[in-house]
Short mmCIF file of C-alpha atoms and ligand atoms in Angstrom, two decimals:
data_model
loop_
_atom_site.label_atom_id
_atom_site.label_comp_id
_atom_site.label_asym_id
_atom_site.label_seq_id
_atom_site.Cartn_x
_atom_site.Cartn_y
_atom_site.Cartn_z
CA UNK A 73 74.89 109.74 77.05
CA UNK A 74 75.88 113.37 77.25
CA UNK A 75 79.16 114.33 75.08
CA UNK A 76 81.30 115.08 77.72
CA UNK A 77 80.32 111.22 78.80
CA UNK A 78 81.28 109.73 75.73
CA UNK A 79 84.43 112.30 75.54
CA UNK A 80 85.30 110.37 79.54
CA UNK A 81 84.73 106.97 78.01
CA UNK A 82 86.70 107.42 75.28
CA UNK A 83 89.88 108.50 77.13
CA UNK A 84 89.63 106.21 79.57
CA UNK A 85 89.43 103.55 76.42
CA UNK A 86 92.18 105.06 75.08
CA UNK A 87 94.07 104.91 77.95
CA UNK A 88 93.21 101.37 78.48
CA UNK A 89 94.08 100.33 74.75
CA UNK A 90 97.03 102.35 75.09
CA UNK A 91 98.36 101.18 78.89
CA UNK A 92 98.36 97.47 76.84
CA UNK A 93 99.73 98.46 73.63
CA UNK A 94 98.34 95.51 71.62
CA UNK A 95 98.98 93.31 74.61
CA UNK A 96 95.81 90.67 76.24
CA UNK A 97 92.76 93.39 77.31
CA UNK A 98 92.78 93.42 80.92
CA UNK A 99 89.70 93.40 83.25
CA UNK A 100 89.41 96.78 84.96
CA UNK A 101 86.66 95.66 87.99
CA UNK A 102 85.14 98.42 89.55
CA UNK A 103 87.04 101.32 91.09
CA UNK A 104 86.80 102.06 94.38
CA UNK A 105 87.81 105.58 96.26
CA UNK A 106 90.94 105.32 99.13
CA UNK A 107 93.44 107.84 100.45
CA UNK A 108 95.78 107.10 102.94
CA UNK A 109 97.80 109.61 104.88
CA UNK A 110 101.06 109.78 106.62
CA UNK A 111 103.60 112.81 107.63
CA UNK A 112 107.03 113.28 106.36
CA UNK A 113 108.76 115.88 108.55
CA UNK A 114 106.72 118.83 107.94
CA UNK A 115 104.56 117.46 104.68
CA UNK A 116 101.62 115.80 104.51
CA UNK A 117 101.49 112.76 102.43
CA UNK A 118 98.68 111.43 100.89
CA UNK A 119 98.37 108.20 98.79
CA UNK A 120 95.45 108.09 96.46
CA UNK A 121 94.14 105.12 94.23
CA UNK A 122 92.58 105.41 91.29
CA UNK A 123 91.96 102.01 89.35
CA UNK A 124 93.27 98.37 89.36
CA UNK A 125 94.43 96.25 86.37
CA UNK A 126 93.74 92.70 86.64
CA UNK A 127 95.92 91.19 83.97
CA UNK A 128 96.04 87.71 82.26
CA UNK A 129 99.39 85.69 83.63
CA UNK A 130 99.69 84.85 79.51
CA UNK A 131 103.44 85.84 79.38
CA UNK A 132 102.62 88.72 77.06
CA UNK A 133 103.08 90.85 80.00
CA UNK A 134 105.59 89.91 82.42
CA UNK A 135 108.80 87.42 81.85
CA UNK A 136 108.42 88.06 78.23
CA UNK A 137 111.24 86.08 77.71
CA UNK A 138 109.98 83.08 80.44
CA UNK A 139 107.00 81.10 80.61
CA UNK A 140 103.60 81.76 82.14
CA UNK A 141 104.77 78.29 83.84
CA UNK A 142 107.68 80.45 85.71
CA UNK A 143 105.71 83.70 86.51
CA UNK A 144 102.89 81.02 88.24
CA UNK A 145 105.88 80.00 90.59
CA UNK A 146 106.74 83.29 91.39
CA UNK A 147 103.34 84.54 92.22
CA UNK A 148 102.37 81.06 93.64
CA UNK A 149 105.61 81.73 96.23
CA UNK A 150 104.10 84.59 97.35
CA UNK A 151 100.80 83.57 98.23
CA UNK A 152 99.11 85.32 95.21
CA UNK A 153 97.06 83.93 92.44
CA UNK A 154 98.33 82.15 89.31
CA UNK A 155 96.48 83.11 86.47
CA UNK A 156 96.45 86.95 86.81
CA UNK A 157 98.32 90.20 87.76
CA UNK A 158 96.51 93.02 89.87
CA UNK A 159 98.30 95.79 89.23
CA UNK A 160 96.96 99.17 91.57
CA UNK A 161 97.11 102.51 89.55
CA UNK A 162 97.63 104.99 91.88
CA UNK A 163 98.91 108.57 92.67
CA UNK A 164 100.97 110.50 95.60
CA UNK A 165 99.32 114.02 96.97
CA UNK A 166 102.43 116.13 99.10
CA UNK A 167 100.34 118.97 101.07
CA UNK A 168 102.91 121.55 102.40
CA UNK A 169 102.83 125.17 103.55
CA UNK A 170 103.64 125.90 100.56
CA UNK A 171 101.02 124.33 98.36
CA UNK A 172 99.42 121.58 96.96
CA UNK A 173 101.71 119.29 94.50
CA UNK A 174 100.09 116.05 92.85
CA UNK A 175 101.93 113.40 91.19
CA UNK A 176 100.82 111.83 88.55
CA UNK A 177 97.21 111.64 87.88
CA UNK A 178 95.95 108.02 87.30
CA UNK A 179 94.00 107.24 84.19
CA UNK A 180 90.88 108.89 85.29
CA UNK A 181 89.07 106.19 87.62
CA UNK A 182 88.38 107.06 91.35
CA UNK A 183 91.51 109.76 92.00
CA UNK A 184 88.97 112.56 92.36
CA UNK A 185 86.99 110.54 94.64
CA UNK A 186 89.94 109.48 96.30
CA UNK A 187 91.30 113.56 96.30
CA UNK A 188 87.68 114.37 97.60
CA UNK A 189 87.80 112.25 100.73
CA UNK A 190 91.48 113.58 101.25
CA UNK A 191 89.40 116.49 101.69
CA UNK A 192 90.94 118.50 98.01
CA UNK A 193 89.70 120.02 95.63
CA UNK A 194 90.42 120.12 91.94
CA UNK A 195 91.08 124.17 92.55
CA UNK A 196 93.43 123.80 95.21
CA UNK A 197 96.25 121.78 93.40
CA UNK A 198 99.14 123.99 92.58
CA UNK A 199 101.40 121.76 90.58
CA UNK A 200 101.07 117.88 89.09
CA UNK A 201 104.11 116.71 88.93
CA UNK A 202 104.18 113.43 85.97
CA UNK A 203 106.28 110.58 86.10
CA UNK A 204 105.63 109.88 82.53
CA UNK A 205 103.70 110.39 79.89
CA UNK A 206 101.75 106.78 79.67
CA UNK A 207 97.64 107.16 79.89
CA UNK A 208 97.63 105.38 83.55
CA UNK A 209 99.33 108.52 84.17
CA UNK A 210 98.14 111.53 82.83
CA UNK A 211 94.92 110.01 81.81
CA UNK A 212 93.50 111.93 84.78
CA UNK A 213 94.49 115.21 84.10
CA UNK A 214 91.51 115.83 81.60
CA UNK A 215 88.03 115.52 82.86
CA UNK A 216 85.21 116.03 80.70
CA UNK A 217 87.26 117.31 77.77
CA UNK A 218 88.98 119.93 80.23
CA UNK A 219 91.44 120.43 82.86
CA UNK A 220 90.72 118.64 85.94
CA UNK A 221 93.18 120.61 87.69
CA UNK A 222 92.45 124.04 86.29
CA UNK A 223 94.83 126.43 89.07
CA UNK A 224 98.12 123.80 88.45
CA UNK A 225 100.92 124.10 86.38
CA UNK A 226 101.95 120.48 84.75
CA UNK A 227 105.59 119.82 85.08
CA UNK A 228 107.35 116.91 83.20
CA UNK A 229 110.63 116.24 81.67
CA UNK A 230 111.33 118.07 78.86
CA UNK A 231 112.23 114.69 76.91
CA UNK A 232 108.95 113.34 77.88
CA UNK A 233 107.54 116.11 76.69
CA UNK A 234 108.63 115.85 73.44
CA UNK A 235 107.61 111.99 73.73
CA UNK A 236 103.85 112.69 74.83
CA UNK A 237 103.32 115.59 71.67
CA UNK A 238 104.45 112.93 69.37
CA UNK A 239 102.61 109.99 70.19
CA UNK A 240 99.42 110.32 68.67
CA UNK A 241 97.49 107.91 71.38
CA UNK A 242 97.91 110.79 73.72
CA UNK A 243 96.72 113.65 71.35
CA UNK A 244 93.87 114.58 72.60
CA UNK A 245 95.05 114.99 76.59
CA UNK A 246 98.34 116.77 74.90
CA UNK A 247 95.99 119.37 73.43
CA UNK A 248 94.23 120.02 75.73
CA UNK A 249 96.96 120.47 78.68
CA UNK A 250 99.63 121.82 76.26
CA UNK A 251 99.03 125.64 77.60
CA UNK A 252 99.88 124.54 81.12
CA UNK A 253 102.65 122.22 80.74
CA UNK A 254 106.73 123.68 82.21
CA UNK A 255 109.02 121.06 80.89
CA UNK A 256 112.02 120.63 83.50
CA UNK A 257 115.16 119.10 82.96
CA UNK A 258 115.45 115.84 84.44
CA UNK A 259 117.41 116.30 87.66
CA UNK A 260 115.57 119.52 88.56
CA UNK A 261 114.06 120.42 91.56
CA UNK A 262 110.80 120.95 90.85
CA UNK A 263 109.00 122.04 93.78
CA UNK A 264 110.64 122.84 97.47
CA UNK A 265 111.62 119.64 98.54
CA UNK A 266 111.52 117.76 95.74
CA UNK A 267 113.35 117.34 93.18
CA UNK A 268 113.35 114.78 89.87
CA UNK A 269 115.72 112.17 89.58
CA UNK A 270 115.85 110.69 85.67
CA UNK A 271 115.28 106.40 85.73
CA UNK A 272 116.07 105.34 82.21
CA UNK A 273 114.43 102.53 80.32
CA UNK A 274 110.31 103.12 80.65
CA UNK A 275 109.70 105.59 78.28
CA UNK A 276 112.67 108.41 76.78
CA UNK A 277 112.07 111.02 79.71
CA UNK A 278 110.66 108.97 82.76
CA UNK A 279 111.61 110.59 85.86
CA UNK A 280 111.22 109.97 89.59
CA UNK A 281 110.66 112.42 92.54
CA UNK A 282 112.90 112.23 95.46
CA UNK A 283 110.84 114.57 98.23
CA UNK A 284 112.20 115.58 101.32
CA UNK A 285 111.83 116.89 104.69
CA UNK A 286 113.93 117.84 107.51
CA UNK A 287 115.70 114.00 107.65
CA UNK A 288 113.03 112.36 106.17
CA UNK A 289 112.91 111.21 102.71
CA UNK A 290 109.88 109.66 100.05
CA UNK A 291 111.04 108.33 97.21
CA UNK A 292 108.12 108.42 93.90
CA UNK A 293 109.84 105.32 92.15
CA UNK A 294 107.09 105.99 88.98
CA UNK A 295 107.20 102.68 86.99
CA UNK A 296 110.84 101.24 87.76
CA UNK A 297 109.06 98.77 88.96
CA UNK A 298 105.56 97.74 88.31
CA UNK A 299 104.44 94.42 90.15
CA UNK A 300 105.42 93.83 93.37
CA UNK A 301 105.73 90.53 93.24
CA UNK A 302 107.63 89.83 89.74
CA UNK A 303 109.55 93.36 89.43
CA UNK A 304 111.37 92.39 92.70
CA UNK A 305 111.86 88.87 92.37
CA UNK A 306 112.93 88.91 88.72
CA UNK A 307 114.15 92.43 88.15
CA UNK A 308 116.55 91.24 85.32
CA UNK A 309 112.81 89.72 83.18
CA UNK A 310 111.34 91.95 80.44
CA UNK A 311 108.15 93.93 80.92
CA UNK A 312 106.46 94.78 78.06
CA UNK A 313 105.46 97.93 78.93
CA UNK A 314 109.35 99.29 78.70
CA UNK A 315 109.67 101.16 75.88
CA UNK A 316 113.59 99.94 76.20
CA UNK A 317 113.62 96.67 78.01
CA UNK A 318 117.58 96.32 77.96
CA UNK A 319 117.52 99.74 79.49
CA UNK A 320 114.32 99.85 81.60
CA UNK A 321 116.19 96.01 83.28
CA UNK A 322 119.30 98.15 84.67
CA UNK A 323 117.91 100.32 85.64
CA UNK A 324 115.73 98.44 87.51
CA UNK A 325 118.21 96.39 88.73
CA UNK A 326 120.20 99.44 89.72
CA UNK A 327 117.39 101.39 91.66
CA UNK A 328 116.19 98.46 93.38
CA UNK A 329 119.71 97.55 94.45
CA UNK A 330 120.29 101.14 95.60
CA UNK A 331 116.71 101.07 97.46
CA UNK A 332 118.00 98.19 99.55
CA UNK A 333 121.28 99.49 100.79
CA UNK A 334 120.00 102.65 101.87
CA UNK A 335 116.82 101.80 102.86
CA UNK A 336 115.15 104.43 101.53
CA UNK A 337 111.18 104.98 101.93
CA UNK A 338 109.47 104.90 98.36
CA UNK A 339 106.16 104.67 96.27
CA UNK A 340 105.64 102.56 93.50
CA UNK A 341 102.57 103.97 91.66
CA UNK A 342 101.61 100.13 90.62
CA UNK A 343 102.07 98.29 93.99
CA UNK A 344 99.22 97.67 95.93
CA UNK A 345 97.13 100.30 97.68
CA UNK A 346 98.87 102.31 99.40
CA UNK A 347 101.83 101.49 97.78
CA UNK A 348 104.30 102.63 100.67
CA UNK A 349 107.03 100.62 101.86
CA UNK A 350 110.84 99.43 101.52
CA UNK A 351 112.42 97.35 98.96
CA UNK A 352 114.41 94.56 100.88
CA UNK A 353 116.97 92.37 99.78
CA UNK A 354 116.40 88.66 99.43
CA UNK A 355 119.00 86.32 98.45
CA UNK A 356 120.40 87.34 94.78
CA UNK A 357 116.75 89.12 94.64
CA UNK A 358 114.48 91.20 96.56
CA UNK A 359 111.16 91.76 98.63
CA UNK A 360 108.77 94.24 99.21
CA UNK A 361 107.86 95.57 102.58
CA UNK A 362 104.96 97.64 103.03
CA UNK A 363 105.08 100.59 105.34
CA UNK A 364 102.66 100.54 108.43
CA UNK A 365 102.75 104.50 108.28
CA UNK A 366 100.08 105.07 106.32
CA UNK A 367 96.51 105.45 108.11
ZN1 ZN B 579 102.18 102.96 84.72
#
């Protein structure tokens, strides 16, 4: 095994440990290559996957303050299996005339793959645009101990930022991306058409990315929400992986509730492949409702 191998493997182990923070190992099965496209007024969207987390339904996840028992019923209701959570990783390309903007970067599985048969190349991305600063998200912005996007600027919060260079799991990608990083205040536009929107609660400078064109409007929800089944259903339940839970559950709450009314057209990073669609409201809760746009 070459260096730059073991340099891959260790990341991506990283990214893993760090993704569960202590939490029940997940399986990660193979990762296969997709993109998905779709037009938003004058952009072209592209939705890109990257990996898939198959977690244990051992409550040290979801409902941390419920029982397996109860997240069973909920994913037993919708049709899915009982004793574990697929959770997609996955990443949102917006091709316009004026560049190339990725967001978010996945934690290194098939996004290049996925970029490749999307028909772009590392060179050609202008800007990545993070979410946050989690390893399922910015794992993929080092490849082989190096840029994997060497022509784009990295834009993220400035508070997240400051969150990334002081969490030591995250060291080495901070490093070696630290020369090409623009911190924004959250609420910024950040690129023409879209502009960041701060959701409190995941981790101290999570952000979203409201993108727009002409009337139409995309919505990058980054982890608000994270399974599409138990986020929606029981937006009010803990997820571990909120750095804030009290905060991380309004918010949720909020957003989703927003989502609803207007009916707004979003992407939820974890929801599955493409992860395109409305949030609907059901009762005191809500649904998901995938978006046939995407070919
Ligand atoms: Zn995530």
């Amino acid at each position: 095994m070459t260096s730059s191998h073991s340099t891959t493997r260790l990341l991506a182990m990283t990214a893993l440990m760090l993704f569960h923070q202590g939490l029940a190992m997940a399986q990660m099965p193979a990762q296969q290559p997709d993109a998905k496209s779709f037009t938003l007024g004058k952009l072209d969207i592209v939705a890109l996957h990257d990996a898939q987390f198959v977690k244990p339904n051992d409550g040290k996840t979801f409902g941390l303050d419920h029982s397996p028992a109860e997240v069973s019923e909920l994913l037993k209701a919708a049709g899915a299996p009982t004793d574990t959570i697929t959770l997609s990783v996955d990443a949102l390309l917006v091709k316009s005339k004026d560049g190339v903007v990725l967001i978010d970067t996945g934690v290194g599985g098939a996004l290049q793959d996925s970029l490749a048969k999307a028909g772009i190349k590392p060179g050609d991305v202008n800007e990545v645009l993070i979410t946050h600063s989690h390893p399922d998200h910015i794992g993929g912005l080092v490849k082989d101990g190096k840029l994997a996007f060497p022509n784009a600027t990295i834009r993220m919060s400035d508070v997240e930022w400051d969150f990334a260079k002081s969490n030591k799991g995250v060291a080495e990608i901070v490093k070696i991306i630290a020369d090409h990083v623009k911190p924004f205040k959250a609420g910024a536009q950040v690129a023409p058409g879209i502009t960041s929107v701060a959701l409190k609660g995941h981790t101290p400078g999570h952000v979203g990315y409201q993108i727009k064109s002409g009337k139409e409007r995309l919505f990058d929800v980054g982890d608000t929400v994270h399974s599409s089944i138990i986020s929606l259903a029981k937006p009010d339940w803990a997820v571990a992986f909120d750095g804030d839970k009290p905060e991380g559950e309004q918010n949720r709450a909020r957003t989703l509730a927003a989502l609803a009314k207007d009916h707004e057209m979003i992407f939820a990073p974890h929801f599955p492949f493409p992860g395109i669609g409305y949030i609907e409201k059901d009762g005191d809760h809500f649904k998901w409702a995938p978006s046939d746009k995407p070919r």
